[in-house]
Coordinates of C-alpha atoms in Angstrom, one line a residue:
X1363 CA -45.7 22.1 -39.9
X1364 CA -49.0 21.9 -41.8
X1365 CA -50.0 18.5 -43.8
X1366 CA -52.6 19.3 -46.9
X1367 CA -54.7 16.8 -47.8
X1368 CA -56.5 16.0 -51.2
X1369 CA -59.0 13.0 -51.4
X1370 CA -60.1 11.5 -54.7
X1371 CA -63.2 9.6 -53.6
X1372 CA -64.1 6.2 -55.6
X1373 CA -64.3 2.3 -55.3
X1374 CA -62.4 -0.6 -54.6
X1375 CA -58.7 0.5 -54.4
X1376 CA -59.7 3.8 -56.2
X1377 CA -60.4 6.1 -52.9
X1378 CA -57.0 7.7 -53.5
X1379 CA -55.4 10.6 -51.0
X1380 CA -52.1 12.3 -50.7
X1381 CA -50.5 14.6 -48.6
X1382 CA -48.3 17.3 -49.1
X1383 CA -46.0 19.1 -46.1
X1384 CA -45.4 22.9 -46.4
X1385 CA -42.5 24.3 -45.2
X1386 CA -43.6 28.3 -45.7
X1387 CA -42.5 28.0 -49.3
X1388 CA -42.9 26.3 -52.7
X1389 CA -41.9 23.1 -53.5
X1390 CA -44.4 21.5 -51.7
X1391 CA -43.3 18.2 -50.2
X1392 CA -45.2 14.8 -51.6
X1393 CA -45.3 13.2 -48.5
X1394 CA -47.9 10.4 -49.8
X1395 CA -49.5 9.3 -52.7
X1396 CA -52.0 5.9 -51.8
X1397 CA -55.6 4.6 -53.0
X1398 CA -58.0 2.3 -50.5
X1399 CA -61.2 1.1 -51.3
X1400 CA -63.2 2.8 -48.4
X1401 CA -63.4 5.8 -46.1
X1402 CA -62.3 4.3 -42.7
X1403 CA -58.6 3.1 -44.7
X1404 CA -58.3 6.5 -45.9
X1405 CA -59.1 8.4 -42.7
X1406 CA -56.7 6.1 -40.8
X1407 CA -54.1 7.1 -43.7
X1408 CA -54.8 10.7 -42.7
X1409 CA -54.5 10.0 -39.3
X1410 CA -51.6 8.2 -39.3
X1411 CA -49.8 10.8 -41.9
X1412 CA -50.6 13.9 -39.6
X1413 CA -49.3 12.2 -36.6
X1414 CA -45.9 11.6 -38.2
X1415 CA -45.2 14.3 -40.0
X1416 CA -47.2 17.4 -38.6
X1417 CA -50.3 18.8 -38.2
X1418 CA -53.1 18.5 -40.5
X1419 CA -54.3 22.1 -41.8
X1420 CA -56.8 21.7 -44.8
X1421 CA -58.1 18.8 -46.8
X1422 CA -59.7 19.5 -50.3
X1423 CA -62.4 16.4 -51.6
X1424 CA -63.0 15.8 -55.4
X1425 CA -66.8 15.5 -54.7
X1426 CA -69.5 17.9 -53.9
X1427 CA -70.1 18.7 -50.2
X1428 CA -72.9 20.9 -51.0
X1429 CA -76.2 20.6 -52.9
X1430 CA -78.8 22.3 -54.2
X1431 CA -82.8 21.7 -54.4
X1432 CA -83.6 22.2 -58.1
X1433 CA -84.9 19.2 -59.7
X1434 CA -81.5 19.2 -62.4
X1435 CA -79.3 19.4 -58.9
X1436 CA -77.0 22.1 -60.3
X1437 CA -75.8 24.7 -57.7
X1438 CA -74.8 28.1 -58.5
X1439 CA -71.2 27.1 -58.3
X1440 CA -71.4 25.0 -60.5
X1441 CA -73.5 27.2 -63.1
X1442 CA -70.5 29.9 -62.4
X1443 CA -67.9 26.8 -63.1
X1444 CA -68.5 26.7 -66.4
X1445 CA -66.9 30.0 -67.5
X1446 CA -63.8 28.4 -66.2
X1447 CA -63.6 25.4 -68.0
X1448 CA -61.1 25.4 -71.1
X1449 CA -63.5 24.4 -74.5
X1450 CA -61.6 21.5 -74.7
X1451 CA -62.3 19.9 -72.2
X1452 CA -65.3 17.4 -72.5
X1453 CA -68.7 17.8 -71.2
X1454 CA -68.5 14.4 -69.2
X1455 CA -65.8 16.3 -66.8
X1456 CA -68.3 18.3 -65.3
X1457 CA -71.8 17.2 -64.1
X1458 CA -74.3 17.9 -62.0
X1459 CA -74.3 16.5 -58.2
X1460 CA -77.4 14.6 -59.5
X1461 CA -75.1 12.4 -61.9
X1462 CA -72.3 11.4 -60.1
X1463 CA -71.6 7.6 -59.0
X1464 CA -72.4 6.8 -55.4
X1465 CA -69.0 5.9 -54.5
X1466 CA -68.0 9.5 -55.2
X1467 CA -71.2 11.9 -54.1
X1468 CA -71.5 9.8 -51.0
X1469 CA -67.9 8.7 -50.0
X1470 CA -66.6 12.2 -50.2
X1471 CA -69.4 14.1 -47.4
X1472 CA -68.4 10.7 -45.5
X1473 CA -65.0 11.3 -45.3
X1474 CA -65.7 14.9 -44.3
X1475 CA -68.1 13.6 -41.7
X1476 CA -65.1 11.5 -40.9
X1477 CA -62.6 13.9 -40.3
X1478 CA -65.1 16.6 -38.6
X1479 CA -65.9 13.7 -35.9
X1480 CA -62.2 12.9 -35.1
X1481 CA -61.6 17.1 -35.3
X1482 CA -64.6 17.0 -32.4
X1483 CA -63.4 14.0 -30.3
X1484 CA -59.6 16.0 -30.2
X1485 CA -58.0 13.0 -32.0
X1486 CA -57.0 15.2 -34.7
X1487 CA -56.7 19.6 -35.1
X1488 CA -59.6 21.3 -36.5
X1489 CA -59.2 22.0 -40.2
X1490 CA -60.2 23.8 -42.9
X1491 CA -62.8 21.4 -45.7
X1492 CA -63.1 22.3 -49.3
X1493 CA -64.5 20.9 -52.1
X1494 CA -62.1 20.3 -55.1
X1495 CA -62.6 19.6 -59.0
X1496 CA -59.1 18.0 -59.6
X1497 CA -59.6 17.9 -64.0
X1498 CA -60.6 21.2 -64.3
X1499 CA -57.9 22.2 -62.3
X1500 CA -55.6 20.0 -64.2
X1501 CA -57.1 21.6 -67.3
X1502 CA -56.4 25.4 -66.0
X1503 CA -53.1 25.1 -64.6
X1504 CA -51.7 22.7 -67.5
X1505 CA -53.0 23.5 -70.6
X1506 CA -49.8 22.9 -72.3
X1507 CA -50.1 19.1 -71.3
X1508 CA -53.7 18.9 -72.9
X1509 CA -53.0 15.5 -74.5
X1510 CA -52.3 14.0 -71.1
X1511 CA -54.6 15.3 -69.3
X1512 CA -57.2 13.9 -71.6
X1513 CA -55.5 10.3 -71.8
X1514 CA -54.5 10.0 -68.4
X1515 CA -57.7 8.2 -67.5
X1516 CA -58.7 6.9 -70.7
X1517 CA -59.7 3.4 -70.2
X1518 CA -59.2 2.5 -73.8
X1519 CA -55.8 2.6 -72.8
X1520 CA -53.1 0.4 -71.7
X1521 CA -52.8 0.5 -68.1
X1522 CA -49.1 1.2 -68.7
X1523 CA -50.1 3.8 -70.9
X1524 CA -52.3 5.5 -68.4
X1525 CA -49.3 5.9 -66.1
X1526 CA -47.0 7.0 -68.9
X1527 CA -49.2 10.6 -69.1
X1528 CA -49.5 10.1 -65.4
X1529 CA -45.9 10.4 -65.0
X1530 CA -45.8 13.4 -67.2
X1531 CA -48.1 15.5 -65.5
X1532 CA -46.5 14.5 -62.1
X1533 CA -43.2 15.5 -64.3
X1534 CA -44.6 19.3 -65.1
X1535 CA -46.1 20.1 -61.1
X1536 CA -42.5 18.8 -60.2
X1537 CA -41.0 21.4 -63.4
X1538 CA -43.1 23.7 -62.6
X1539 CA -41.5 24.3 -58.9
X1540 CA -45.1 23.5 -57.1
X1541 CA -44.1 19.7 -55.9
X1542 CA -41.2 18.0 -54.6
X1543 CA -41.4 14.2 -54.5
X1544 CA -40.3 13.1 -51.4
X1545 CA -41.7 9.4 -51.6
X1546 CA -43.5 7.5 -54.3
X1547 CA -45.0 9.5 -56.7
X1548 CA -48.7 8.9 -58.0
X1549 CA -49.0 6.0 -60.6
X1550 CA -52.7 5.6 -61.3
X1551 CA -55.0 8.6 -62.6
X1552 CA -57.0 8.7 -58.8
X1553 CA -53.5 9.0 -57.4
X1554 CA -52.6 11.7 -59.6
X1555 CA -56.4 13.8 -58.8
X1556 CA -56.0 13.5 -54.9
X1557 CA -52.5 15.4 -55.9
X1558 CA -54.7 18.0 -57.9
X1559 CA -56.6 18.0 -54.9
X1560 CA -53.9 18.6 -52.5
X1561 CA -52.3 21.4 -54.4
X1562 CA -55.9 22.5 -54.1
X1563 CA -55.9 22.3 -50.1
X1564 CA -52.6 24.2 -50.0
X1565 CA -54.0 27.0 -52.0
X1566 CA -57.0 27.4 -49.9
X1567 CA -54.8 26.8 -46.6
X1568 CA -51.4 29.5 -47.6
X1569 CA -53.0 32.3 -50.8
X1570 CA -49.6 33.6 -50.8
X1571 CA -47.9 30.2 -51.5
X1572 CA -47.3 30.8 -54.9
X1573 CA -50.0 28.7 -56.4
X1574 CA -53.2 31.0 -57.6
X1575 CA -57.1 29.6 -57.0
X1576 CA -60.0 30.7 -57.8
X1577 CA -63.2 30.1 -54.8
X1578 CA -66.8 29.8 -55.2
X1579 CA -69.7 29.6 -52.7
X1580 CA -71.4 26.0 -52.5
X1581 CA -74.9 25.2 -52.5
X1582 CA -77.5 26.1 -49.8
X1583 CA -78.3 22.7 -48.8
X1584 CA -75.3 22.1 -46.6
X1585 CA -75.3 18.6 -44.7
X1586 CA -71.2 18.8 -43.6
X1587 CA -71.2 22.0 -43.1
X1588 CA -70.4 25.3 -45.1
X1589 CA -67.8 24.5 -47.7
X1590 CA -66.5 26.1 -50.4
X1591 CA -65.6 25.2 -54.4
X1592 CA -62.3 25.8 -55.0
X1593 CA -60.3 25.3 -58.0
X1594 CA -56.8 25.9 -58.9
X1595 CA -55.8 28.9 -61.6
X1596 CA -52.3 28.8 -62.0
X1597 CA -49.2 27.2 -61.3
X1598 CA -46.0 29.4 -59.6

């Protein structure tokens, strides 16, 4: 059965990933839900989490995997982005390649270097690689659970608190009849984006699962490969 993937890259013990298994059919299964600090821990997760449960199909990575050569770094993807994104949502959700922290701009081609390499040596299938945007998914599929979305990951806020509107989104995937929980759920707000991410893969990997996405072409400069923006529309 196929395992999708979604990686939240960051730093220490904020590199998150889950998996999902899919059975043909929504719910998808939360098979996983854990953050590491690097990229060799989280491939190993992956590798280990295929092995027992299935066969990995797609991953989808919260970073870009594609760049551009303009001096401001956007890409045409991301130009075309911005028609998607609710007004609400703030500005500092979506920024240029250029301005994005090392540990994610660099960690997440790395883990998709990663996986291609294993995918070559036969240690894992070949898979399909896209490039996620786990808020403005969040934003598009859930704009019902706007405050949460926009305190999930305040860090103003109580770490308890965090997980409080990290338990409520996690709440309306699972009411919305697009996740099962099979294990731990996500408890911290990198947790909960490698789900958005995930969801994400399993759009990209089954169209006709239920859950609606919307793709875009990446950049031209394309050091991993040609890779796609995809983000999520609508949930079943």
């Amino acid at each position: 059965m196929p395992i999708l993937v979604g990686a939240h890259p960051g730093g220490r013990n904020s590199f998150a990933v889950s998996a999902l298994f899919w059975t043909g059919r929504l719910p998808a299964m939360l098979i996983g839900s854990r953050a590491y600090s690097g990229v060799d821990a989280v491939l190993n997760d992956i590798m280990g989490t295929f092995g027992e449960w299935g066969e990995l199909s797609a991953a989808a990575i919260d970073s870009p995997l594609t760049w551009s050569g303009s001096p401001n770094g956007w890409r045409e993807c991301d130009r075309e982005l911005k028609r998607y994104i609710p007004q609400w949502v703030p500005r500092t959700w979506h920024r240029s390649p250029n301005a994005l922290p090392g540990a994610i701009g660099i960690q997440g081609p790395a883990l998709t270097w990663s996986l291609a390499v294993e995918a070559k040596r036969g240690n894992i299938p070949v898979h399909t690689v896209v490039e996620a945007h786990s808020r403005i998914s969040m934003a598009r599929v859930m704009p019902e659970m706007r405050k949460s979305s926009l305190s999930y990951s305040r860090r103003d806020l109580t770490v308890a608190t965090r997980r409080k509107h990290v338990a409520r989104l996690v709440e309306h995937l699972v009411d919305s009849g697009a996740l099962k929980i099979e294990l731990e759920p996500p408890s911290s707000p990198e947790q909960l984006d490698a789900l958005m991410c995930a969801l994400t893969a399993l759009s990209a990997h089954a169209p006709d699962s239920g859950l609606v996405s919307h793709t875009f072409e990446g950049g031209e400069i394309r050091p991993v490969g040609t890779r796609k923006l995809v983000i999520l529309d609508a949930l079943p």
